[in-house]
JSON list of C-alpha atoms in Angstrom, two decimals:
[
{"chain": "A", "resi": 1, "resn": "UNK", "atom": "CA", "xyz": [0.00, 0.00, 0.00]},
{"chain": "A", "resi": 2, "resn": "UNK", "atom": "CA", "xyz": [3.04, 2.27, 0.31]},
{"chain": "A", "resi": 3, "resn": "UNK", "atom": "CA", "xyz": [3.37, 4.72, -2.59]},
{"chain": "A", "resi": 4, "resn": "UNK", "atom": "CA", "xyz": [6.41, 3.88, -4.68]},
{"chain": "A", "resi": 5, "resn": "UNK", "atom": "CA", "xyz": [6.46, 7.16, -6.59]},
{"chain": "A", "resi": 6, "resn": "UNK", "atom": "CA", "xyz": [4.84, 10.26, -5.11]},
{"chain": "A", "resi": 7, "resn": "UNK", "atom": "CA", "xyz": [1.50, 10.74, -3.42]},
{"chain": "A", "resi": 8, "resn": "UNK", "atom": "CA", "xyz": [-1.64, 9.18, -4.91]},
{"chain": "A", "resi": 9, "resn": "UNK", "atom": "CA", "xyz": [-5.19, 8.27, -3.90]},
{"chain": "A", "resi": 10, "resn": "UNK", "atom": "CA", "xyz": [-4.34, 4.64, -4.71]},
{"chain": "A", "resi": 11, "resn": "UNK", "atom": "CA", "xyz": [-1.53, 4.27, -2.18]},
{"chain": "A", "resi": 12, "resn": "UNK", "atom": "CA", "xyz": [-0.30, 5.66, 1.15]},
{"chain": "A", "resi": 13, "resn": "UNK", "atom": "CA", "xyz": [2.63, 7.87, 2.07]},
{"chain": "A", "resi": 14, "resn": "UNK", "atom": "CA", "xyz": [5.17, 6.63, 4.63]},
{"chain": "A", "resi": 15, "resn": "UNK", "atom": "CA", "xyz": [3.61, 8.91, 7.28]},
{"chain": "A", "resi": 16, "resn": "UNK", "atom": "CA", "xyz": [0.14, 7.50, 6.55]},
{"chain": "A", "resi": 17, "resn": "UNK", "atom": "CA", "xyz": [1.43, 3.92, 6.83]},
{"chain": "A", "resi": 18, "resn": "UNK", "atom": "CA", "xyz": [3.05, 4.77, 10.19]},
{"chain": "A", "resi": 19, "resn": "UNK", "atom": "CA", "xyz": [-0.19, 6.34, 11.47]},
{"chain": "A", "resi": 20, "resn": "UNK", "atom": "CA", "xyz": [-2.21, 3.28, 10.42]},
{"chain": "A", "resi": 21, "resn": "UNK", "atom": "CA", "xyz": [0.25, 0.91, 12.11]},
{"chain": "A", "resi": 22, "resn": "UNK", "atom": "CA", "xyz": [-0.17, 2.89, 15.34]},
{"chain": "A", "resi": 23, "resn": "UNK", "atom": "CA", "xyz": [-3.97, 2.69, 15.12]},
{"chain": "A", "resi": 24, "resn": "UNK", "atom": "CA", "xyz": [-3.87, -1.03, 14.41]},
{"chain": "A", "resi": 25, "resn": "UNK", "atom": "CA", "xyz": [-1.36, -1.72, 17.21]},
{"chain": "A", "resi": 26, "resn": "UNK", "atom": "CA", "xyz": [-3.07, 0.40, 19.84]},
{"chain": "A", "resi": 27, "resn": "UNK", "atom": "CA", "xyz": [-1.44, 2.63, 22.47]},
{"chain": "A", "resi": 28, "resn": "UNK", "atom": "CA", "xyz": [0.96, 1.64, 25.24]},
{"chain": "A", "resi": 29, "resn": "UNK", "atom": "CA", "xyz": [1.74, 3.37, 28.51]},
{"chain": "A", "resi": 30, "resn": "UNK", "atom": "CA", "xyz": [5.22, 4.65, 29.40]},
{"chain": "A", "resi": 31, "resn": "UNK", "atom": "CA", "xyz": [6.26, 1.14, 30.53]},
{"chain": "A", "resi": 32, "resn": "UNK", "atom": "CA", "xyz": [5.20, -0.41, 27.22]},
{"chain": "A", "resi": 33, "resn": "UNK", "atom": "CA", "xyz": [2.05, -2.06, 28.60]},
{"chain": "A", "resi": 34, "resn": "UNK", "atom": "CA", "xyz": [-0.90, -2.25, 26.22]},
{"chain": "A", "resi": 35, "resn": "UNK", "atom": "CA", "xyz": [-3.69, 0.22, 27.14]},
{"chain": "A", "resi": 36, "resn": "UNK", "atom": "CA", "xyz": [-6.02, -0.65, 24.28]},
{"chain": "A", "resi": 37, "resn": "UNK", "atom": "CA", "xyz": [-5.69, -3.51, 21.75]},
{"chain": "A", "resi": 38, "resn": "UNK", "atom": "CA", "xyz": [-6.01, -1.27, 18.69]},
{"chain": "A", "resi": 39, "resn": "UNK", "atom": "CA", "xyz": [-8.31, -1.51, 15.70]},
{"chain": "A", "resi": 40, "resn": "UNK", "atom": "CA", "xyz": [-8.66, -4.42, 13.30]},
{"chain": "A", "resi": 41, "resn": "UNK", "atom": "CA", "xyz": [-7.99, -3.77, 9.63]},
{"chain": "A", "resi": 42, "resn": "UNK", "atom": "CA", "xyz": [-11.06, -3.93, 7.42]},
{"chain": "A", "resi": 43, "resn": "UNK", "atom": "CA", "xyz": [-13.58, -1.76, 9.27]},
{"chain": "A", "resi": 44, "resn": "UNK", "atom": "CA", "xyz": [-12.32, 1.56, 7.98]},
{"chain": "A", "resi": 45, "resn": "UNK", "atom": "CA", "xyz": [-15.14, 2.32, 5.53]},
{"chain": "A", "resi": 46, "resn": "UNK", "atom": "CA", "xyz": [-18.90, 2.24, 5.63]},
{"chain": "A", "resi": 47, "resn": "UNK", "atom": "CA", "xyz": [-21.50, 3.08, 8.28]},
{"chain": "A", "resi": 48, "resn": "UNK", "atom": "CA", "xyz": [-20.03, 2.82, 11.74]},
{"chain": "A", "resi": 49, "resn": "UNK", "atom": "CA", "xyz": [-16.50, 2.82, 10.33]},
{"chain": "A", "resi": 50, "resn": "UNK", "atom": "CA", "xyz": [-13.55, 5.03, 11.08]},
{"chain": "A", "resi": 51, "resn": "UNK", "atom": "CA", "xyz": [-15.13, 8.29, 9.93]},
{"chain": "A", "resi": 52, "resn": "UNK", "atom": "CA", "xyz": [-17.87, 7.89, 12.53]},
{"chain": "A", "resi": 53, "resn": "UNK", "atom": "CA", "xyz": [-15.79, 6.47, 15.39]},
{"chain": "A", "resi": 54, "resn": "UNK", "atom": "CA", "xyz": [-12.14, 7.46, 14.93]},
{"chain": "A", "resi": 55, "resn": "UNK", "atom": "CA", "xyz": [-11.50, 10.35, 12.55]},
{"chain": "A", "resi": 56, "resn": "UNK", "atom": "CA", "xyz": [-14.86, 12.13, 12.62]},
{"chain": "A", "resi": 57, "resn": "UNK", "atom": "CA", "xyz": [-15.96, 14.69, 10.05]},
{"chain": "A", "resi": 58, "resn": "UNK", "atom": "CA", "xyz": [-13.50, 17.18, 11.63]},
{"chain": "A", "resi": 59, "resn": "UNK", "atom": "CA", "xyz": [-10.85, 17.12, 14.39]},
{"chain": "A", "resi": 60, "resn": "UNK", "atom": "CA", "xyz": [-12.46, 16.44, 17.77]},
{"chain": "A", "resi": 61, "resn": "UNK", "atom": "CA", "xyz": [-15.79, 15.39, 16.19]},
{"chain": "A", "resi": 62, "resn": "UNK", "atom": "CA", "xyz": [-15.62, 11.58, 16.31]},
{"chain": "A", "resi": 63, "resn": "UNK", "atom": "CA", "xyz": [-17.77, 9.46, 18.61]},
{"chain": "A", "resi": 64, "resn": "UNK", "atom": "CA", "xyz": [-14.63, 8.07, 20.25]},
{"chain": "A", "resi": 65, "resn": "UNK", "atom": "CA", "xyz": [-13.55, 11.61, 21.09]},
{"chain": "A", "resi": 66, "resn": "UNK", "atom": "CA", "xyz": [-16.97, 12.42, 22.56]},
{"chain": "A", "resi": 67, "resn": "UNK", "atom": "CA", "xyz": [-17.21, 9.21, 24.60]},
{"chain": "A", "resi": 68, "resn": "UNK", "atom": "CA", "xyz": [-13.65, 9.34, 25.94]},
{"chain": "A", "resi": 69, "resn": "UNK", "atom": "CA", "xyz": [-13.93, 13.04, 26.77]},
{"chain": "A", "resi": 70, "resn": "UNK", "atom": "CA", "xyz": [-17.19, 12.42, 28.60]},
{"chain": "A", "resi": 71, "resn": "UNK", "atom": "CA", "xyz": [-15.78, 9.43, 30.46]},
{"chain": "A", "resi": 72, "resn": "UNK", "atom": "CA", "xyz": [-12.73, 11.29, 31.74]},
{"chain": "A", "resi": 73, "resn": "UNK", "atom": "CA", "xyz": [-14.45, 14.61, 32.46]},
{"chain": "A", "resi": 74, "resn": "UNK", "atom": "CA", "xyz": [-17.54, 13.11, 34.14]},
{"chain": "A", "resi": 75, "resn": "UNK", "atom": "CA", "xyz": [-16.58, 9.74, 35.62]},
{"chain": "A", "resi": 76, "resn": "UNK", "atom": "CA", "xyz": [-12.87, 10.04, 36.30]},
{"chain": "A", "resi": 77, "resn": "UNK", "atom": "CA", "xyz": [-12.26, 13.69, 37.18]},
{"chain": "A", "resi": 78, "resn": "UNK", "atom": "CA", "xyz": [-15.74, 15.12, 37.80]},
{"chain": "A", "resi": 79, "resn": "UNK", "atom": "CA", "xyz": [-14.77, 18.32, 35.98]},
{"chain": "A", "resi": 80, "resn": "UNK", "atom": "CA", "xyz": [-16.86, 19.62, 33.09]},
{"chain": "A", "resi": 81, "resn": "UNK", "atom": "CA", "xyz": [-13.90, 21.71, 31.89]},
{"chain": "A", "resi": 82, "resn": "UNK", "atom": "CA", "xyz": [-11.42, 18.78, 31.83]},
{"chain": "A", "resi": 83, "resn": "UNK", "atom": "CA", "xyz": [-9.21, 18.97, 28.72]},
{"chain": "A", "resi": 84, "resn": "UNK", "atom": "CA", "xyz": [-7.43, 15.95, 27.27]},
{"chain": "A", "resi": 85, "resn": "UNK", "atom": "CA", "xyz": [-4.56, 18.21, 26.16]},
{"chain": "A", "resi": 86, "resn": "UNK", "atom": "CA", "xyz": [-3.67, 18.77, 29.82]},
{"chain": "A", "resi": 87, "resn": "UNK", "atom": "CA", "xyz": [-3.62, 15.05, 30.67]},
{"chain": "A", "resi": 88, "resn": "UNK", "atom": "CA", "xyz": [-0.77, 12.58, 30.48]},
{"chain": "A", "resi": 89, "resn": "UNK", "atom": "CA", "xyz": [-1.58, 9.00, 29.48]},
{"chain": "A", "resi": 90, "resn": "UNK", "atom": "CA", "xyz": [-0.06, 7.43, 32.60]},
{"chain": "A", "resi": 91, "resn": "UNK", "atom": "CA", "xyz": [-1.75, 9.80, 35.04]},
{"chain": "A", "resi": 92, "resn": "UNK", "atom": "CA", "xyz": [-5.10, 9.55, 33.26]},
{"chain": "A", "resi": 93, "resn": "UNK", "atom": "CA", "xyz": [-5.00, 5.74, 33.21]},
{"chain": "A", "resi": 94, "resn": "UNK", "atom": "CA", "xyz": [-4.05, 5.65, 36.90]},
{"chain": "A", "resi": 95, "resn": "UNK", "atom": "CA", "xyz": [-6.93, 7.99, 37.78]},
{"chain": "A", "resi": 96, "resn": "UNK", "atom": "CA", "xyz": [-9.36, 5.96, 35.63]},
{"chain": "A", "resi": 97, "resn": "UNK", "atom": "CA", "xyz": [-8.31, 2.71, 37.29]},
{"chain": "A", "resi": 98, "resn": "UNK", "atom": "CA", "xyz": [-8.59, 4.19, 40.77]},
{"chain": "A", "resi": 99, "resn": "UNK", "atom": "CA", "xyz": [-12.01, 5.67, 40.11]},
{"chain": "A", "resi": 100, "resn": "UNK", "atom": "CA", "xyz": [-13.80, 3.22, 37.80]},
{"chain": "A", "resi": 101, "resn": "UNK", "atom": "CA", "xyz": [-11.89, -0.08, 37.43]},
{"chain": "A", "resi": 102, "resn": "UNK", "atom": "CA", "xyz": [-13.84, -1.83, 40.19]},
{"chain": "A", "resi": 103, "resn": "UNK", "atom": "CA", "xyz": [-17.13, -1.09, 38.37]},
{"chain": "A", "resi": 104, "resn": "UNK", "atom": "CA", "xyz": [-16.08, -1.33, 34.73]},
{"chain": "A", "resi": 105, "resn": "UNK", "atom": "CA", "xyz": [-13.24, -3.84, 34.37]},
{"chain": "A", "resi": 106, "resn": "UNK", "atom": "CA", "xyz": [-14.32, -7.41, 33.68]},
{"chain": "A", "resi": 107, "resn": "UNK", "atom": "CA", "xyz": [-11.81, -9.17, 35.93]},
{"chain": "A", "resi": 108, "resn": "UNK", "atom": "CA", "xyz": [-13.89, -11.96, 37.46]},
{"chain": "A", "resi": 109, "resn": "UNK", "atom": "CA", "xyz": [-15.00, -14.74, 35.12]},
{"chain": "A", "resi": 110, "resn": "UNK", "atom": "CA", "xyz": [-17.22, -16.38, 37.76]},
{"chain": "A", "resi": 111, "resn": "UNK", "atom": "CA", "xyz": [-20.79, -15.92, 36.51]},
{"chain": "A", "resi": 112, "resn": "UNK", "atom": "CA", "xyz": [-22.44, -18.05, 39.24]},
{"chain": "A", "resi": 113, "resn": "UNK", "atom": "CA", "xyz": [-24.34, -15.08, 40.72]},
{"chain": "A", "resi": 114, "resn": "UNK", "atom": "CA", "xyz": [-25.57, -14.09, 37.26]},
{"chain": "A", "resi": 115, "resn": "UNK", "atom": "CA", "xyz": [-26.73, -17.63, 36.54]},
{"chain": "A", "resi": 116, "resn": "UNK", "atom": "CA", "xyz": [-28.41, -17.91, 39.98]},
{"chain": "A", "resi": 117, "resn": "UNK", "atom": "CA", "xyz": [-30.57, -14.89, 39.07]},
{"chain": "A", "resi": 118, "resn": "UNK", "atom": "CA", "xyz": [-31.72, -16.55, 35.85]},
{"chain": "A", "resi": 119, "resn": "UNK", "atom": "CA", "xyz": [-28.97, -15.46, 33.46]},
{"chain": "A", "resi": 120, "resn": "UNK", "atom": "CA", "xyz": [-28.00, -17.79, 30.67]}
]
């Protein structure tokens, strides 16, 4: 997919290839631990694809941006004026874990209580 000669709509520049690799790999914290698994190739186009969720119609206008901004400003920090530009990844992840991990992280695979209440 890398352009061999110049920029074209039919291939990608080296910078575009690097950006895609980062999206597919997902981010790591400062110690190299995976924060998010990344995105699978193949769901870039179409309804519910990258334009809706990742890139948005303009910078800061994707659903991912809205959901993550709301999560950190409302659930993690409790500050309506929280700005992602002022946050570091390690500090934000630490604060998120301290505040919401117990409720949101799926860390216990024992579903006995769920089944006892009629879950299947």
